[in-house]
Amino acid sequence: MGRVTVRRPVRKLTPNGDRRRLDTLAAEEPLEIRISGTPLAVTMRTPGHDVELAHGFLLSEGVIGAKDDVTLARYCDSVDDTGRNTYNVLDLTLADGVPMPDVGVQRNFYTTSSCGVCGKAALDAVRLKSRFAPGDSTFTISPTVLSTLPDALRQQQRVFAATGGLHAAALFTSDGTLLAVREDVGRHNAVDKLLGWALLANRVPARDTGLLLSGRASFELVQKAAMAGISLIAAVSAPSSLAVELAEDNGMTLVGFLRGESMNVYTGNGIE
């Protein structure tokens, strides 16, 4: 699995005693995203699908809305102590006519939970920035089909199976087909990688797909889905209160506690 996982010695304690063995850990490294050489953001991620991650991040920030909005993505020289390129700095070039994003404090004002912005301001920010209204979608799925998706997702979580340490996200169709699955130590990175895949595959706005989350549904993840035009989100765990408000405000269907044939539908009419 290369840089996606790391092997480390561990002391394992059990009722039968203790022993030392090697354990497989999910890799976590910083990725700096630059625009034409200007640093924009740093995220701690699992290496892999970095170009997708950067495209998805820019999409969810409202910087780009189509594949052609980025003309070049390349790794910069960033070497470790051995002189090898770490591939931890990615520089993107925007197409002519695509405005440079604001790299100041306000650029990310509605996507973090620590920014101190009130809920109403955060909801309004997403509505104003989104190019693709999720409420325009007619996407629906049956509860029978939806109930099969968590197991289907787990079967494709290859790195999670080896480490137990990654979040996953998937895009799915109304017949239950998983179009793409991405894993990462950060749930927001997993979604950004997935949205980047959709953008590069010319599937944005993604109104004909739903978003499946292996964990909880936070405001940030619903915001990212809304920015891509996704109208239905299904999470294995609970949503937050602001995530429910945002989904309702944008005409989205939000499902939580998707476990077997049981689920909670918090907003929307996409479950038929």
PDB file of C-alpha atoms in Angstrom:
ATOM      1  CA  MET A   1       0.000   0.000   0.000  1.00  0.00           C
ATOM      2  CA  GLY A   2       3.038   2.259  -0.135  1.00  0.00           C
ATOM      3  CA  ARG A   3       2.721   5.553   1.668  1.00  0.00           C
ATOM      4  CA  VAL A   4      -0.936   4.899   2.481  1.00  0.00           C
ATOM      5  CA  THR A   5       0.089   2.717   5.423  1.00  0.00           C
ATOM      6  CA  VAL A   6       3.034   2.533   7.815  1.00  0.00           C
ATOM      7  CA  ARG A   7       4.298  -0.451   9.808  1.00  0.00           C
ATOM      8  CA  ARG A   8       5.231   0.254  13.429  1.00  0.00           C
ATOM      9  CA  PRO A   9       6.161  -1.948  16.403  1.00  0.00           C
ATOM     10  CA  VAL A  10       3.519  -2.184  19.102  1.00  0.00           C
ATOM     11  CA  ARG A  11       3.259  -3.795  22.514  1.00  0.00           C
ATOM     12  CA  LYS A  12      -0.052  -5.657  22.681  1.00  0.00           C
ATOM     13  CA  LEU A  13      -1.535  -6.354  26.120  1.00  0.00           C
ATOM     14  CA  THR A  14      -4.170  -9.068  26.594  1.00  0.00           C
ATOM     15  CA  PRO A  15      -5.530 -11.078  29.546  1.00  0.00           C
ATOM     16  CA  ASN A  16      -3.089 -13.787  28.464  1.00  0.00           C
ATOM     17  CA  GLY A  17      -0.058 -11.520  28.718  1.00  0.00           C
ATOM     18  CA  ASP A  18       1.697  -9.150  26.391  1.00  0.00           C
ATOM     19  CA  ARG A  19       3.776  -9.468  23.263  1.00  0.00           C
ATOM     20  CA  ARG A  20       5.441  -7.253  20.705  1.00  0.00           C
ATOM     21  CA  ARG A  21       4.460  -7.275  17.063  1.00  0.00           C
ATOM     22  CA  LEU A  22       4.222  -5.030  14.014  1.00  0.00           C
ATOM     23  CA  ASP A  23       1.020  -3.072  13.496  1.00  0.00           C
ATOM     24  CA  THR A  24      -0.251  -1.418  10.319  1.00  0.00           C
ATOM     25  CA  LEU A  25      -1.185   2.244  10.729  1.00  0.00           C
ATOM     26  CA  ALA A  26      -2.946   4.603   8.359  1.00  0.00           C
ATOM     27  CA  ALA A  27      -0.454   7.162   7.074  1.00  0.00           C
ATOM     28  CA  GLU A  28      -1.062  10.822   7.846  1.00  0.00           C
ATOM     29  CA  GLU A  29       0.991  13.556   6.188  1.00  0.00           C
ATOM     30  CA  PRO A  30       0.456  17.255   5.437  1.00  0.00           C
ATOM     31  CA  LEU A  31      -0.563  18.385   1.980  1.00  0.00           C
ATOM     32  CA  GLU A  32      -0.041  22.031   1.107  1.00  0.00           C
ATOM     33  CA  ILE A  33      -2.292  23.251  -1.697  1.00  0.00           C
ATOM     34  CA  ARG A  34      -0.987  26.202  -3.690  1.00  0.00           C
ATOM     35  CA  ILE A  35      -2.520  28.295  -6.454  1.00  0.00           C
ATOM     36  CA  SER A  36       0.091  29.563  -8.920  1.00  0.00           C
ATOM     37  CA  GLY A  37       2.738  29.262  -6.227  1.00  0.00           C
ATOM     38  CA  THR A  38       0.705  31.015  -3.523  1.00  0.00           C
ATOM     39  CA  PRO A  39      -0.025  28.838  -0.457  1.00  0.00           C
ATOM     40  CA  LEU A  40      -3.778  28.417   0.015  1.00  0.00           C
ATOM     41  CA  ALA A  41      -4.347  25.664   2.564  1.00  0.00           C
ATOM     42  CA  VAL A  42      -2.693  22.817   4.431  1.00  0.00           C
ATOM     43  CA  THR A  43      -4.593  19.657   5.295  1.00  0.00           C
ATOM     44  CA  MET A  44      -3.501  16.523   7.123  1.00  0.00           C
ATOM     45  CA  ARG A  45      -4.395  13.655   4.834  1.00  0.00           C
ATOM     46  CA  THR A  46      -3.660  10.076   3.873  1.00  0.00           C
ATOM     47  CA  PRO A  47      -1.427  10.267   0.767  1.00  0.00           C
ATOM     48  CA  GLY A  48      -3.121   9.268  -2.460  1.00  0.00           C
ATOM     49  CA  HIS A  49      -5.650  10.871  -4.807  1.00  0.00           C
ATOM     50  CA  ASP A  50      -4.105  14.257  -3.964  1.00  0.00           C
ATOM     51  CA  VAL A  51      -5.117  15.871  -7.256  1.00  0.00           C
ATOM     52  CA  GLU A  52      -8.704  14.814  -6.630  1.00  0.00           C
ATOM     53  CA  LEU A  53      -8.476  16.162  -3.089  1.00  0.00           C
ATOM     54  CA  ALA A  54      -7.283  19.560  -4.297  1.00  0.00           C
ATOM     55  CA  HIS A  55      -9.986  19.788  -6.976  1.00  0.00           C
ATOM     56  CA  GLY A  56     -12.654  18.749  -4.492  1.00  0.00           C
ATOM     57  CA  PHE A  57     -11.412  21.268  -1.948  1.00  0.00           C
ATOM     58  CA  LEU A  58     -11.533  24.095  -4.489  1.00  0.00           C
ATOM     59  CA  LEU A  59     -15.011  22.989  -5.571  1.00  0.00           C
ATOM     60  CA  SER A  60     -16.315  22.931  -2.010  1.00  0.00           C
ATOM     61  CA  GLU A  61     -14.797  26.365  -1.405  1.00  0.00           C
ATOM     62  CA  GLY A  62     -16.595  27.787  -4.447  1.00  0.00           C
ATOM     63  CA  VAL A  63     -13.344  28.553  -6.280  1.00  0.00           C
ATOM     64  CA  ILE A  64     -14.026  26.253  -9.247  1.00  0.00           C
ATOM     65  CA  GLY A  65     -17.088  24.569 -10.697  1.00  0.00           C
ATOM     66  CA  ALA A  66     -15.782  22.561 -13.649  1.00  0.00           C
ATOM     67  CA  LYS A  67     -12.828  20.407 -14.653  1.00  0.00           C
ATOM     68  CA  ASP A  68     -11.571  23.022 -17.121  1.00  0.00           C
ATOM     69  CA  ASP A  69     -11.301  25.651 -14.367  1.00  0.00           C
ATOM     70  CA  VAL A  70      -7.910  24.103 -13.514  1.00  0.00           C
ATOM     71  CA  THR A  71      -5.359  23.842 -16.315  1.00  0.00           C
ATOM     72  CA  LEU A  72      -2.448  22.274 -14.431  1.00  0.00           C
ATOM     73  CA  ALA A  73      -1.812  20.380 -11.201  1.00  0.00           C
ATOM     74  CA  ARG A  74       1.730  19.368 -10.313  1.00  0.00           C
ATOM     75  CA  TYR A  75       3.775  18.410  -7.281  1.00  0.00           C
ATOM     76  CA  CYS A  76       6.466  20.838  -6.186  1.00  0.00           C
ATOM     77  CA  ASP A  77       9.918  19.842  -4.983  1.00  0.00           C
ATOM     78  CA  SER A  78       9.641  19.186  -1.252  1.00  0.00           C
ATOM     79  CA  VAL A  79      12.332  16.824   0.001  1.00  0.00           C
ATOM     80  CA  ASP A  80      12.772  14.933   3.247  1.00  0.00           C
ATOM     81  CA  ASP A  81      16.009  14.278   5.156  1.00  0.00           C
ATOM     82  CA  THR A  82      17.021  11.644   2.610  1.00  0.00           C
ATOM     83  CA  GLY A  83      16.580  13.999  -0.325  1.00  0.00           C
ATOM     84  CA  ARG A  84      13.490  12.239  -1.663  1.00  0.00           C
ATOM     85  CA  ASN A  85      10.466  14.193  -2.854  1.00  0.00           C
ATOM     86  CA  THR A  86       7.725  13.911  -0.237  1.00  0.00           C
ATOM     87  CA  TYR A  87       4.960  14.813  -2.709  1.00  0.00           C
ATOM     88  CA  ASN A  88       3.368  16.944  -0.005  1.00  0.00           C
ATOM     89  CA  VAL A  89       3.085  20.230  -1.937  1.00  0.00           C
ATOM     90  CA  LEU A  90       0.639  20.459  -4.836  1.00  0.00           C
ATOM     91  CA  ASP A  91       0.481  23.554  -7.043  1.00  0.00           C
ATOM     92  CA  LEU A  92      -2.544  24.220  -9.257  1.00  0.00           C
ATOM     93  CA  THR A  93      -2.985  26.736 -12.061  1.00  0.00           C
ATOM     94  CA  LEU A  94      -6.424  28.220 -12.630  1.00  0.00           C
ATOM     95  CA  ALA A  95      -7.764  28.826 -16.120  1.00  0.00           C
ATOM     96  CA  ASP A  96      -7.992  32.325 -17.526  1.00  0.00           C
ATOM     97  CA  GLY A  97     -11.041  34.080 -16.136  1.00  0.00           C
ATOM     98  CA  VAL A  98     -11.187  32.050 -12.911  1.00  0.00           C
ATOM     99  CA  PRO A  99     -10.606  34.509 -10.039  1.00  0.00           C
ATOM    100  CA  MET A 100      -7.879  33.785  -7.534  1.00  0.00           C
ATOM    101  CA  PRO A 101      -9.391  32.816  -4.185  1.00  0.00           C
ATOM    102  CA  ASP A 102      -8.988  35.057  -1.186  1.00  0.00           C
ATOM    103  CA  VAL A 103      -6.115  33.599   0.804  1.00  0.00           C
ATOM    104  CA  GLY A 104      -6.970  35.681   3.866  1.00  0.00           C
ATOM    105  CA  VAL A 105      -8.739  34.621   7.024  1.00  0.00           C
ATOM    106  CA  GLN A 106     -12.224  35.078   5.569  1.00  0.00           C
ATOM    107  CA  ARG A 107     -11.704  32.593   2.733  1.00  0.00           C
ATOM    108  CA  ASN A 108     -12.578  29.624   4.897  1.00  0.00           C
ATOM    109  CA  PHE A 109     -14.981  31.378   7.229  1.00  0.00           C
ATOM    110  CA  TYR A 110     -17.897  29.005   6.844  1.00  0.00           C
ATOM    111  CA  THR A 111     -16.200  25.621   6.674  1.00  0.00           C
ATOM    112  CA  THR A 112     -14.580  25.242  10.083  1.00  0.00           C
ATOM    113  CA  SER A 113     -16.236  24.536  13.413  1.00  0.00           C
ATOM    114  CA  SER A 114     -13.839  26.844  15.269  1.00  0.00           C
ATOM    115  CA  CYS A 115     -14.350  30.051  13.309  1.00  0.00           C
ATOM    116  CA  GLY A 116     -16.938  31.540  15.650  1.00  0.00           C
ATOM    117  CA  VAL A 117     -19.461  32.245  12.893  1.00  0.00           C
ATOM    118  CA  CYS A 118     -23.078  31.897  13.969  1.00  0.00           C
ATOM    119  CA  GLY A 119     -25.242  29.192  12.428  1.00  0.00           C
ATOM    120  CA  LYS A 120     -27.387  31.582  10.377  1.00  0.00           C
ATOM    121  CA  ALA A 121     -24.333  33.212   8.803  1.00  0.00           C
ATOM    122  CA  ALA A 122     -22.885  29.810   7.944  1.00  0.00           C
ATOM    123  CA  LEU A 123     -26.119  28.687   6.290  1.00  0.00           C
ATOM    124  CA  ASP A 124     -26.370  31.905   4.280  1.00  0.00           C
ATOM    125  CA  ALA A 125     -22.749  31.580   3.145  1.00  0.00           C
ATOM    126  CA  VAL A 126     -23.360  28.172   1.581  1.00  0.00           C
ATOM    127  CA  ARG A 127     -26.520  29.352  -0.147  1.00  0.00           C
ATOM    128  CA  LEU A 128     -24.735  32.337  -1.648  1.00  0.00           C
ATOM    129  CA  LYS A 129     -21.633  30.412  -2.782  1.00  0.00           C
ATOM    130  CA  SER A 130     -23.175  27.236  -4.213  1.00  0.00           C
ATOM    131  CA  ARG A 131     -23.402  27.177  -8.020  1.00  0.00           C
ATOM    132  CA  PHE A 132     -25.498  24.023  -8.121  1.00  0.00           C
ATOM    133  CA  ALA A 133     -28.745  24.058  -6.159  1.00  0.00           C
ATOM    134  CA  PRO A 134     -29.233  20.576  -4.641  1.00  0.00           C
ATOM    135  CA  GLY A 135     -32.968  21.216  -4.391  1.00  0.00           C
ATOM    136  CA  ASP A 136     -33.235  21.067  -8.195  1.00  0.00           C
ATOM    137  CA  SER A 137     -32.450  17.333  -8.144  1.00  0.00           C
ATOM    138  CA  THR A 138     -35.072  14.602  -8.511  1.00  0.00           C
ATOM    139  CA  PHE A 139     -32.740  11.902  -7.156  1.00  0.00           C
ATOM    140  CA  THR A 140     -34.475   9.224  -5.071  1.00  0.00           C
ATOM    141  CA  ILE A 141     -33.576   5.787  -3.736  1.00  0.00           C
ATOM    142  CA  SER A 142     -35.577   3.048  -2.068  1.00  0.00           C
ATOM    143  CA  PRO A 143     -34.889   2.220   1.596  1.00  0.00           C
ATOM    144  CA  THR A 144     -34.301  -1.395   0.577  1.00  0.00           C
ATOM    145  CA  VAL A 145     -31.482  -0.446  -1.784  1.00  0.00           C
ATOM    146  CA  LEU A 146     -30.056   2.162   0.591  1.00  0.00           C
ATOM    147  CA  SER A 147     -29.849  -0.373   3.416  1.00  0.00           C
ATOM    148  CA  THR A 148     -27.400  -2.491   1.396  1.00  0.00           C
ATOM    149  CA  LEU A 149     -24.878   0.292   0.854  1.00  0.00           C
ATOM    150  CA  PRO A 150     -22.962   0.340   4.179  1.00  0.00           C
ATOM    151  CA  ASP A 151     -21.958  -3.306   3.707  1.00  0.00           C
ATOM    152  CA  ALA A 152     -21.017  -2.625   0.087  1.00  0.00           C
ATOM    153  CA  LEU A 153     -18.889   0.309   1.251  1.00  0.00           C
ATOM    154  CA  ARG A 154     -17.083  -1.747   3.898  1.00  0.00           C
ATOM    155  CA  GLN A 155     -16.177  -4.345   1.306  1.00  0.00           C
ATOM    156  CA  GLN A 156     -14.307  -1.637  -0.623  1.00  0.00           C
ATOM    157  CA  GLN A 157     -12.556  -0.082   2.392  1.00  0.00           C
ATOM    158  CA  ARG A 158      -9.275  -1.835   1.718  1.00  0.00           C
ATOM    159  CA  VAL A 159      -7.072   0.365   3.887  1.00  0.00           C
ATOM    160  CA  PHE A 160      -9.594   0.473   6.739  1.00  0.00           C
ATOM    161  CA  ALA A 161      -9.571  -3.320   6.773  1.00  0.00           C
ATOM    162  CA  ALA A 162      -5.801  -3.231   7.265  1.00  0.00           C
ATOM    163  CA  THR A 163      -5.652  -0.390   9.790  1.00  0.00           C
ATOM    164  CA  GLY A 164      -9.079   0.322  11.297  1.00  0.00           C
ATOM    165  CA  GLY A 165      -8.139   3.990  11.066  1.00  0.00           C
ATOM    166  CA  LEU A 166      -9.766   5.590   8.028  1.00  0.00           C
ATOM    167  CA  HIS A 167     -13.036   7.293   7.173  1.00  0.00           C
ATOM    168  CA  ALA A 168     -14.712   6.521   3.866  1.00  0.00           C
ATOM    169  CA  ALA A 169     -17.146   8.198   1.507  1.00  0.00           C
ATOM    170  CA  ALA A 170     -18.822   6.951  -1.653  1.00  0.00           C
ATOM    171  CA  LEU A 171     -20.993   8.257  -4.461  1.00  0.00           C
ATOM    172  CA  PHE A 172     -23.866   5.962  -5.363  1.00  0.00           C
ATOM    173  CA  THR A 173     -26.666   5.736  -7.927  1.00  0.00           C
ATOM    174  CA  SER A 174     -30.350   5.086  -7.340  1.00  0.00           C
ATOM    175  CA  ASP A 175     -29.883   1.382  -8.116  1.00  0.00           C
ATOM    176  CA  GLY A 176     -27.219   1.047  -5.404  1.00  0.00           C
ATOM    177  CA  THR A 177     -24.112   1.102  -7.589  1.00  0.00           C
ATOM    178  CA  LEU A 178     -21.071   2.600  -5.860  1.00  0.00           C
ATOM    179  CA  LEU A 179     -19.448   4.798  -8.496  1.00  0.00           C
ATOM    180  CA  ALA A 180     -16.368   5.673  -6.456  1.00  0.00           C
ATOM    181  CA  VAL A 181     -15.050   5.133  -2.934  1.00  0.00           C
ATOM    182  CA  ARG A 182     -12.365   7.179  -1.208  1.00  0.00           C
ATOM    183  CA  GLU A 183     -10.702   6.696   2.192  1.00  0.00           C
ATOM    184  CA  ASP A 184      -8.749   9.135   4.356  1.00  0.00           C
ATOM    185  CA  VAL A 185      -7.815   9.831   7.966  1.00  0.00           C
ATOM    186  CA  GLY A 186      -9.934  12.974   7.671  1.00  0.00           C
ATOM    187  CA  ARG A 187     -13.610  12.559   6.781  1.00  0.00           C
ATOM    188  CA  HIS A 188     -13.576  15.937   5.029  1.00  0.00           C
ATOM    189  CA  ASN A 189     -10.610  14.810   2.918  1.00  0.00           C
ATOM    190  CA  ALA A 190     -12.406  11.608   1.924  1.00  0.00           C
ATOM    191  CA  VAL A 191     -15.325  13.708   0.680  1.00  0.00           C
ATOM    192  CA  ASP A 192     -13.037  16.194  -1.090  1.00  0.00           C
ATOM    193  CA  LYS A 193     -11.293  13.311  -2.888  1.00  0.00           C
ATOM    194  CA  LEU A 194     -14.678  11.971  -3.936  1.00  0.00           C
ATOM    195  CA  LEU A 195     -15.903  15.354  -5.178  1.00  0.00           C
ATOM    196  CA  GLY A 196     -12.633  15.824  -7.030  1.00  0.00           C
ATOM    197  CA  TRP A 197     -13.171  12.471  -8.727  1.00  0.00           C
ATOM    198  CA  ALA A 198     -16.657  13.570  -9.776  1.00  0.00           C
ATOM    199  CA  LEU A 199     -15.383  16.913 -11.066  1.00  0.00           C
ATOM    200  CA  LEU A 200     -12.585  15.327 -13.100  1.00  0.00           C
ATOM    201  CA  ALA A 201     -15.081  12.803 -14.497  1.00  0.00           C
ATOM    202  CA  ASN A 202     -17.376  15.661 -15.579  1.00  0.00           C
ATOM    203  CA  ARG A 203     -20.073  14.496 -13.145  1.00  0.00           C
ATOM    204  CA  VAL A 204     -20.556  17.864 -11.415  1.00  0.00           C
ATOM    205  CA  PRO A 205     -23.205  18.950 -10.669  1.00  0.00           C
ATOM    206  CA  ALA A 206     -23.670  15.513  -9.140  1.00  0.00           C
ATOM    207  CA  ARG A 207     -27.456  15.678  -8.925  1.00  0.00           C
ATOM    208  CA  ASP A 208     -27.836  12.083 -10.148  1.00  0.00           C
ATOM    209  CA  THR A 209     -25.909  10.610  -7.202  1.00  0.00           C
ATOM    210  CA  GLY A 210     -26.095  10.305  -3.439  1.00  0.00           C
ATOM    211  CA  LEU A 211     -23.281  10.613  -0.895  1.00  0.00           C
ATOM    212  CA  LEU A 212     -22.598   7.813   1.599  1.00  0.00           C
ATOM    213  CA  LEU A 213     -20.559   8.527   4.739  1.00  0.00           C
ATOM    214  CA  SER A 214     -18.974   5.861   6.935  1.00  0.00           C
ATOM    215  CA  GLY A 215     -19.378   7.994  10.061  1.00  0.00           C
ATOM    216  CA  ARG A 216     -21.327  11.033  11.165  1.00  0.00           C
ATOM    217  CA  ALA A 217     -22.723  13.839   9.022  1.00  0.00           C
ATOM    218  CA  SER A 218     -21.288  17.182  10.116  1.00  0.00           C
ATOM    219  CA  PHE A 219     -22.147  20.634   8.820  1.00  0.00           C
ATOM    220  CA  GLU A 220     -18.916  20.706   6.830  1.00  0.00           C
ATOM    221  CA  LEU A 221     -19.693  17.490   4.955  1.00  0.00           C
ATOM    222  CA  VAL A 222     -23.238  18.563   4.105  1.00  0.00           C
ATOM    223  CA  GLN A 223     -21.815  21.883   2.922  1.00  0.00           C
ATOM    224  CA  LYS A 224     -19.394  20.112   0.607  1.00  0.00           C
ATOM    225  CA  ALA A 225     -22.194  17.990  -0.842  1.00  0.00           C
ATOM    226  CA  ALA A 226     -24.344  21.072  -1.392  1.00  0.00           C
ATOM    227  CA  MET A 227     -21.531  22.807  -3.260  1.00  0.00           C
ATOM    228  CA  ALA A 228     -21.428  19.846  -5.677  1.00  0.00           C
ATOM    229  CA  GLY A 229     -25.201  19.749  -6.181  1.00  0.00           C
ATOM    230  CA  ILE A 230     -25.676  16.456  -4.296  1.00  0.00           C
ATOM    231  CA  SER A 231     -29.195  16.246  -2.906  1.00  0.00           C
ATOM    232  CA  LEU A 232     -29.086  13.074  -0.771  1.00  0.00           C
ATOM    233  CA  ILE A 233     -26.662  12.162   2.005  1.00  0.00           C
ATOM    234  CA  ALA A 234     -26.745   8.932   3.992  1.00  0.00           C
ATOM    235  CA  ALA A 235     -24.551   8.541   7.066  1.00  0.00           C
ATOM    236  CA  VAL A 236     -23.910   5.457   9.160  1.00  0.00           C
ATOM    237  CA  SER A 237     -23.852   7.604  12.311  1.00  0.00           C
ATOM    238  CA  ALA A 238     -25.592  10.728  13.563  1.00  0.00           C
ATOM    239  CA  PRO A 239     -25.882  14.154  11.938  1.00  0.00           C
ATOM    240  CA  SER A 240     -25.244  17.371  13.820  1.00  0.00           C
ATOM    241  CA  SER A 241     -27.995  19.924  14.394  1.00  0.00           C
ATOM    242  CA  LEU A 242     -26.476  22.422  11.970  1.00  0.00           C
ATOM    243  CA  ALA A 243     -26.024  19.701   9.350  1.00  0.00           C
ATOM    244  CA  VAL A 244     -29.767  19.017   9.526  1.00  0.00           C
ATOM    245  CA  GLU A 245     -30.549  22.733   9.254  1.00  0.00           C
ATOM    246  CA  LEU A 246     -28.262  23.121   6.250  1.00  0.00           C
ATOM    247  CA  ALA A 247     -29.746  20.084   4.495  1.00  0.00           C
ATOM    248  CA  GLU A 248     -33.279  21.330   5.090  1.00  0.00           C
ATOM    249  CA  ASP A 249     -32.396  24.848   3.974  1.00  0.00           C
ATOM    250  CA  ASN A 250     -31.039  23.496   0.670  1.00  0.00           C
ATOM    251  CA  GLY A 251     -33.815  21.004  -0.063  1.00  0.00           C
ATOM    252  CA  MET A 252     -31.546  18.008   0.604  1.00  0.00           C
ATOM    253  CA  THR A 253     -32.437  14.580   1.976  1.00  0.00           C
ATOM    254  CA  LEU A 254     -30.352  13.677   5.025  1.00  0.00           C
ATOM    255  CA  VAL A 255     -30.350  10.153   6.447  1.00  0.00           C
ATOM    256  CA  GLY A 256     -28.576   9.158   9.647  1.00  0.00           C
ATOM    257  CA  PHE A 257     -28.027   5.961  11.644  1.00  0.00           C
ATOM    258  CA  LEU A 258     -28.145   3.885   8.460  1.00  0.00           C
ATOM    259  CA  ARG A 259     -27.699   0.429   9.955  1.00  0.00           C
ATOM    260  CA  GLY A 260     -29.218  -2.594   8.315  1.00  0.00           C
ATOM    261  CA  GLU A 261     -32.834  -1.913   7.424  1.00  0.00           C
ATOM    262  CA  SER A 262     -33.113   0.815  10.067  1.00  0.00           C
ATOM    263  CA  MET A 263     -32.478   4.508   9.387  1.00  0.00           C
ATOM    264  CA  ASN A 264     -33.562   7.994  10.428  1.00  0.00           C
ATOM    265  CA  VAL A 265     -34.691  10.398   7.701  1.00  0.00           C
ATOM    266  CA  TYR A 266     -34.096  13.885   9.092  1.00  0.00           C
ATOM    267  CA  THR A 267     -34.962  15.986   6.036  1.00  0.00           C
ATOM    268  CA  GLY A 268     -36.146  15.672   2.452  1.00  0.00           C
ATOM    269  CA  ASN A 269     -38.247  13.339   0.335  1.00  0.00           C
ATOM    270  CA  GLY A 270     -35.541  11.367  -1.451  1.00  0.00           C
ATOM    271  CA  ILE A 271     -36.308   8.032   0.238  1.00  0.00           C
ATOM    272  CA  GLU A 272     -39.154   6.318  -1.619  1.00  0.00           C
TER     273      GLU A 272
END
